[in-house]
PDB file of C-alpha atoms in Angstrom:
ATOM      1  CA  MET J   7     113.861 100.744 107.449  1.00  0.00           C
ATOM      2  CA  LYS J   8     116.038 102.483 104.921  1.00  0.00           C
ATOM      3  CA  HIS J   9     118.011 105.716 105.513  1.00  0.00           C
ATOM      4  CA  LEU J  10     117.873 107.883 102.423  1.00  0.00           C
ATOM      5  CA  HIS J  11     119.698 111.001 101.237  1.00  0.00           C
ATOM      6  CA  GLY J  12     118.378 113.570  98.797  1.00  0.00           C
ATOM      7  CA  SER J  13     119.356 116.897  97.278  1.00  0.00           C
ATOM      8  CA  CYS J  14     118.353 119.491  94.754  1.00  0.00           C
ATOM      9  CA  HIS J  15     119.993 119.819  91.354  1.00  0.00           C
ATOM     10  CA  CYS J  16     122.246 122.777  92.162  1.00  0.00           C
ATOM     11  CA  GLY J  17     123.443 121.306  95.468  1.00  0.00           C
ATOM     12  CA  ALA J  18     122.209 124.178  97.644  1.00  0.00           C
ATOM     13  CA  VAL J  19     119.892 121.845  99.619  1.00  0.00           C
ATOM     14  CA  GLU J  20     120.663 118.402 100.998  1.00  0.00           C
ATOM     15  CA  PHE J  21     118.410 116.273 103.278  1.00  0.00           C
ATOM     16  CA  GLU J  22     118.094 112.821 104.785  1.00  0.00           C
ATOM     17  CA  PHE J  23     115.304 110.805 106.389  1.00  0.00           C
ATOM     18  CA  ASP J  24     114.221 107.228 107.223  1.00  0.00           C
ATOM     19  CA  SER J  25     111.692 105.357 105.081  1.00  0.00           C
ATOM     20  CA  SER J  26     109.920 102.041 105.422  1.00  0.00           C
ATOM     21  CA  ALA J  27     108.306 102.760 102.045  1.00  0.00           C
ATOM     22  CA  PRO J  28     111.148 103.547  99.630  1.00  0.00           C
ATOM     23  CA  VAL J  29     109.887 101.881  96.430  1.00  0.00           C
ATOM     24  CA  PRO J  30     109.053 104.501  93.773  1.00  0.00           C
ATOM     25  CA  PHE J  31     106.016 102.578  92.340  1.00  0.00           C
ATOM     26  CA  MET J  32     103.167 105.138  92.206  1.00  0.00           C
ATOM     27  CA  ARG J  33     102.861 107.753  89.493  1.00  0.00           C
ATOM     28  CA  CYS J  34     100.453 110.613  90.200  1.00  0.00           C
ATOM     29  CA  TYR J  35      98.882 112.304  87.124  1.00  0.00           C
ATOM     30  CA  CYS J  36      96.806 114.981  88.927  1.00  0.00           C
ATOM     31  CA  SER J  37      97.151 118.452  87.511  1.00  0.00           C
ATOM     32  CA  ILE J  38      99.021 119.725  90.530  1.00  0.00           C
ATOM     33  CA  CYS J  39     101.737 117.037  90.358  1.00  0.00           C
ATOM     34  CA  ARG J  40     101.912 117.380  86.537  1.00  0.00           C
ATOM     35  CA  LYS J  41     102.280 121.172  86.616  1.00  0.00           C
ATOM     36  CA  THR J  42     104.563 121.535  89.688  1.00  0.00           C
ATOM     37  CA  SER J  43     106.888 118.656  88.969  1.00  0.00           C
ATOM     38  CA  GLY J  44     107.253 118.988  85.213  1.00  0.00           C
ATOM     39  CA  GLY J  45     108.750 116.197  83.119  1.00  0.00           C
ATOM     40  CA  GLY J  46     106.653 113.247  82.049  1.00  0.00           C
ATOM     41  CA  GLY J  47     103.209 114.411  82.969  1.00  0.00           C
ATOM     42  CA  TYR J  48     103.312 112.898  86.465  1.00  0.00           C
ATOM     43  CA  THR J  49     105.346 112.729  89.696  1.00  0.00           C
ATOM     44  CA  ILE J  50     106.522 109.874  91.860  1.00  0.00           C
ATOM     45  CA  ASN J  51     106.684 110.275  95.641  1.00  0.00           C
ATOM     46  CA  ILE J  52     107.927 107.825  98.217  1.00  0.00           C
ATOM     47  CA  MET J  53     107.141 108.025 101.873  1.00  0.00           C
ATOM     48  CA  GLY J  54     109.359 108.934 104.859  1.00  0.00           C
ATOM     49  CA  MET J  55     108.952 109.515 108.563  1.00  0.00           C
ATOM     50  CA  SER J  56     108.695 113.302 109.177  1.00  0.00           C
ATOM     51  CA  ASP J  57     110.370 113.146 112.609  1.00  0.00           C
ATOM     52  CA  THR J  58     113.531 111.781 110.926  1.00  0.00           C
ATOM     53  CA  LEU J  59     113.781 114.534 108.275  1.00  0.00           C
ATOM     54  CA  GLN J  60     117.100 116.442 108.624  1.00  0.00           C
ATOM     55  CA  VAL J  61     117.932 119.268 106.238  1.00  0.00           C
ATOM     56  CA  THR J  62     121.738 118.993 106.372  1.00  0.00           C
ATOM     57  CA  LYS J  63     122.422 121.817 103.939  1.00  0.00           C
ATOM     58  CA  GLY J  64     120.486 124.918 102.975  1.00  0.00           C
ATOM     59  CA  LYS J  65     117.733 124.614 105.560  1.00  0.00           C
ATOM     60  CA  ASP J  66     117.156 128.424 105.540  1.00  0.00           C
ATOM     61  CA  THR J  67     116.864 128.563 101.788  1.00  0.00           C
ATOM     62  CA  VAL J  68     114.108 125.897 101.343  1.00  0.00           C
ATOM     63  CA  ARG J  69     110.765 127.385 100.268  1.00  0.00           C
ATOM     64  CA  SER J  70     107.290 125.869 100.051  1.00  0.00           C
ATOM     65  CA  TYR J  71     104.214 126.145  97.847  1.00  0.00           C
ATOM     66  CA  ARG J  72     100.607 125.109  98.574  1.00  0.00           C
ATOM     67  CA  ALA J  73      98.470 124.538  95.542  1.00  0.00           C
ATOM     68  CA  VAL J  74      94.702 124.955  95.484  1.00  0.00           C
ATOM     69  CA  LYS J  75      92.977 121.549  95.132  1.00  0.00           C
ATOM     70  CA  ASP J  76      90.186 122.802  92.888  1.00  0.00           C
ATOM     71  CA  LYS J  77      90.416 126.204  91.290  1.00  0.00           C
ATOM     72  CA  SER J  78      86.921 125.946  89.854  1.00  0.00           C
ATOM     73  CA  VAL J  79      85.270 126.580  93.194  1.00  0.00           C
ATOM     74  CA  PRO J  80      84.839 130.143  94.619  1.00  0.00           C
ATOM     75  CA  LYS J  81      87.964 131.462  96.317  1.00  0.00           C
ATOM     76  CA  SER J  82      86.241 131.528  99.720  1.00  0.00           C
ATOM     77  CA  GLU J  83      85.664 127.755  99.424  1.00  0.00           C
ATOM     78  CA  GLN J  84      89.033 126.739  98.027  1.00  0.00           C
ATOM     79  CA  VAL J  85      91.069 124.152  99.931  1.00  0.00           C
ATOM     80  CA  LEU J  86      94.887 124.071  99.886  1.00  0.00           C
ATOM     81  CA  CYS J  87      96.753 120.795  99.533  1.00  0.00           C
ATOM     82  CA  GLN J  88      99.972 119.830 101.214  1.00  0.00           C
ATOM     83  CA  ASN J  89     103.095 121.951 101.344  1.00  0.00           C
ATOM     84  CA  ARG J  90     105.565 121.187  98.506  1.00  0.00           C
ATOM     85  CA  TYR J  91     109.118 122.063  99.472  1.00  0.00           C
ATOM     86  CA  PHE J  92     111.642 123.131  96.849  1.00  0.00           C
ATOM     87  CA  CYS J  93     114.987 124.800  96.298  1.00  0.00           C
ATOM     88  CA  PRO J  94     114.444 128.460  95.262  1.00  0.00           C
ATOM     89  CA  THR J  95     117.747 128.498  93.322  1.00  0.00           C
ATOM     90  CA  CYS J  96     117.193 125.575  90.887  1.00  0.00           C
ATOM     91  CA  ALA J  97     113.475 124.974  91.559  1.00  0.00           C
ATOM     92  CA  SER J  98     113.961 121.251  92.278  1.00  0.00           C
ATOM     93  CA  TYR J  99     111.030 119.830  94.250  1.00  0.00           C
ATOM     94  CA  LEU J 100     112.296 117.959  97.311  1.00  0.00           C
ATOM     95  CA  TRP J 101     109.405 116.685  99.437  1.00  0.00           C
ATOM     96  CA  ALA J 102     105.807 117.313 100.306  1.00  0.00           C
ATOM     97  CA  HIS J 103     104.182 117.347 103.790  1.00  0.00           C
ATOM     98  CA  SER J 104     100.512 117.415 104.769  1.00  0.00           C
ATOM     99  CA  GLU J 105      98.972 118.587 107.973  1.00  0.00           C
ATOM    100  CA  GLU J 106      96.467 115.767 107.476  1.00  0.00           C
ATOM    101  CA  TRP J 107      99.276 113.177 107.961  1.00  0.00           C
ATOM    102  CA  PRO J 108     101.854 114.978 110.105  1.00  0.00           C
ATOM    103  CA  GLU J 109     103.859 111.791 110.786  1.00  0.00           C
ATOM    104  CA  TRP J 110     104.817 111.403 107.030  1.00  0.00           C
ATOM    105  CA  ILE J 111     106.769 113.324 104.440  1.00  0.00           C
ATOM    106  CA  TYR J 112     106.518 112.486 100.765  1.00  0.00           C
ATOM    107  CA  PRO J 113     109.905 112.998  99.087  1.00  0.00           C
ATOM    108  CA  TYR J 114     109.949 113.264  95.315  1.00  0.00           C
ATOM    109  CA  ALA J 115     111.793 110.164  94.032  1.00  0.00           C
ATOM    110  CA  SER J 116     113.610 112.383  91.560  1.00  0.00           C
ATOM    111  CA  ALA J 117     115.320 114.216  94.492  1.00  0.00           C
ATOM    112  CA  ILE J 118     116.671 111.028  96.151  1.00  0.00           C
ATOM    113  CA  ASP J 119     120.398 110.335  95.688  1.00  0.00           C
ATOM    114  CA  THR J 120     120.395 106.974  97.463  1.00  0.00           C
ATOM    115  CA  GLU J 121     119.786 104.009  95.139  1.00  0.00           C
ATOM    116  CA  LEU J 122     116.086 103.140  95.360  1.00  0.00           C
ATOM    117  CA  PRO J 123     114.565  99.672  94.850  1.00  0.00           C
ATOM    118  CA  VAL J 124     113.242  98.934  91.342  1.00  0.00           C
ATOM    119  CA  PRO J 125     109.480  98.419  91.470  1.00  0.00           C
ATOM    120  CA  LYS J 126     108.145  95.178  90.104  1.00  0.00           C
ATOM    121  CA  GLN J 127     105.122  97.005  88.781  1.00  0.00           C
ATOM    122  CA  MET J 128     103.945 100.599  88.560  1.00  0.00           C
ATOM    123  CA  THR J 129     100.670 102.105  89.772  1.00  0.00           C
ATOM    124  CA  SER J 130      99.182 105.122  88.014  1.00  0.00           C
ATOM    125  CA  ILE J 131      96.730 107.284  89.955  1.00  0.00           C
ATOM    126  CA  MET J 132      94.533 110.296  89.278  1.00  0.00           C
ATOM    127  CA  LEU J 133      94.303 109.302  85.606  1.00  0.00           C
ATOM    128  CA  GLU J 134      91.064 111.201  85.260  1.00  0.00           C
ATOM    129  CA  ASN J 135      93.325 114.283  85.242  1.00  0.00           C
ATOM    130  CA  ALA J 136      96.058 112.897  82.949  1.00  0.00           C
ATOM    131  CA  VAL J 137      96.719 114.834  79.758  1.00  0.00           C
ATOM    132  CA  GLU J 138      96.267 112.750  76.582  1.00  0.00           C
ATOM    133  CA  TRP J 139      99.975 112.673  75.638  1.00  0.00           C
ATOM    134  CA  ALA J 140     101.037 111.405  79.101  1.00  0.00           C
ATOM    135  CA  ASP J 141      98.173 108.982  79.902  1.00  0.00           C
ATOM    136  CA  PRO J 142      99.678 105.526  80.042  1.00  0.00           C
ATOM    137  CA  ARG J 143      96.450 103.977  78.810  1.00  0.00           C
ATOM    138  CA  ASN J 144      97.140 105.708  75.416  1.00  0.00           C
ATOM    139  CA  ILE J 145     100.760 104.445  74.999  1.00  0.00           C
ATOM    140  CA  PRO J 146     101.138 101.594  72.524  1.00  0.00           C
ATOM    141  CA  GLY J 147     102.910  98.597  73.946  1.00  0.00           C
ATOM    142  CA  ARG J 148     102.454  99.682  77.555  1.00  0.00           C
ATOM    143  CA  ASP J 149     102.820  97.070  80.249  1.00  0.00           C
ATOM    144  CA  THR J 150      99.264  95.960  80.965  1.00  0.00           C
ATOM    145  CA  GLY J 151     100.304  94.375  84.304  1.00  0.00           C
ATOM    146  CA  ASN J 152     100.440  97.810  85.908  1.00  0.00           C
ATOM    147  CA  GLU J 153      97.600  99.060  88.075  1.00  0.00           C
ATOM    148  CA  MET J 154      95.646 102.145  86.913  1.00  0.00           C
ATOM    149  CA  PHE J 155      93.155 104.242  88.825  1.00  0.00           C
ATOM    150  CA  ASP J 156      91.080 107.248  87.802  1.00  0.00           C
ATOM    151  CA  GLU J 157      91.403 108.550  91.346  1.00  0.00           C
ATOM    152  CA  TYR J 158      93.199 107.021  94.382  1.00  0.00           C
ATOM    153  CA  PRO J 159      93.532 103.269  94.994  1.00  0.00           C
ATOM    154  CA  SER J 160      91.991 101.790  98.109  1.00  0.00           C
ATOM    155  CA  TYR J 161      95.436 101.254  99.610  1.00  0.00           C
ATOM    156  CA  SER J 162      98.037 103.730 100.905  1.00  0.00           C
ATOM    157  CA  LEU J 163     101.756 103.930 100.062  1.00  0.00           C
ATOM    158  CA  GLU J 164     102.410 102.294 103.391  1.00  0.00           C
ATOM    159  CA  GLN J 165      99.936  99.445 102.824  1.00  0.00           C
ATOM    160  CA  TRP J 166     101.368  98.736  99.336  1.00  0.00           C
ATOM    161  CA  HIS J 167     104.817  98.310 100.925  1.00  0.00           C
ATOM    162  CA  LYS J 168     103.414  95.971 103.556  1.00  0.00           C
ATOM    163  CA  ASP J 169     101.695  93.899 100.903  1.00  0.00           C
ATOM    164  CA  HIS J 170     104.912  93.742  98.852  1.00  0.00           C
ATOM    165  CA  SER J 171     107.279  93.084 101.677  1.00  0.00           C
ATOM    166  CA  ASP J 172     109.336  90.792  99.445  1.00  0.00           C
ATOM    167  CA  ILE J 173     110.895  93.898  97.783  1.00  0.00           C
TER     168      ILE J 173
END
């Protein structure tokens, strides 16, 4: 178990939590992660225990956003995905939380201030949604030892950490 600290860019929000899955190994290329997180065309989440989450600064300022999973279906049939929490001042994404898995939070690795372990390999998921310029399968000289999936792998973040307990 690792105790982690995180914050937004402007310093208005600080938080901490415990994680048994702190290795930032999985890049998500879905359109929601790509558009809400900005940057390299993907986002990297780690996993933490929701009952250990403490917002130590700026708790009343944190806001959340719930994206629509598939905008192509009629509005009456649209399903919202997890809440994505962010700082309204600097727009830094901090963590996500899903009612489907209430025991977990999914902090954005980019918001973590504690030194995180270096992954021995990366996993890329939701590549069916990757934009051409960010798709790792199109990058010359990419590391072919990394796992790549059009959708989700058969394992969870938690299972990956159990399988790679030597990290």
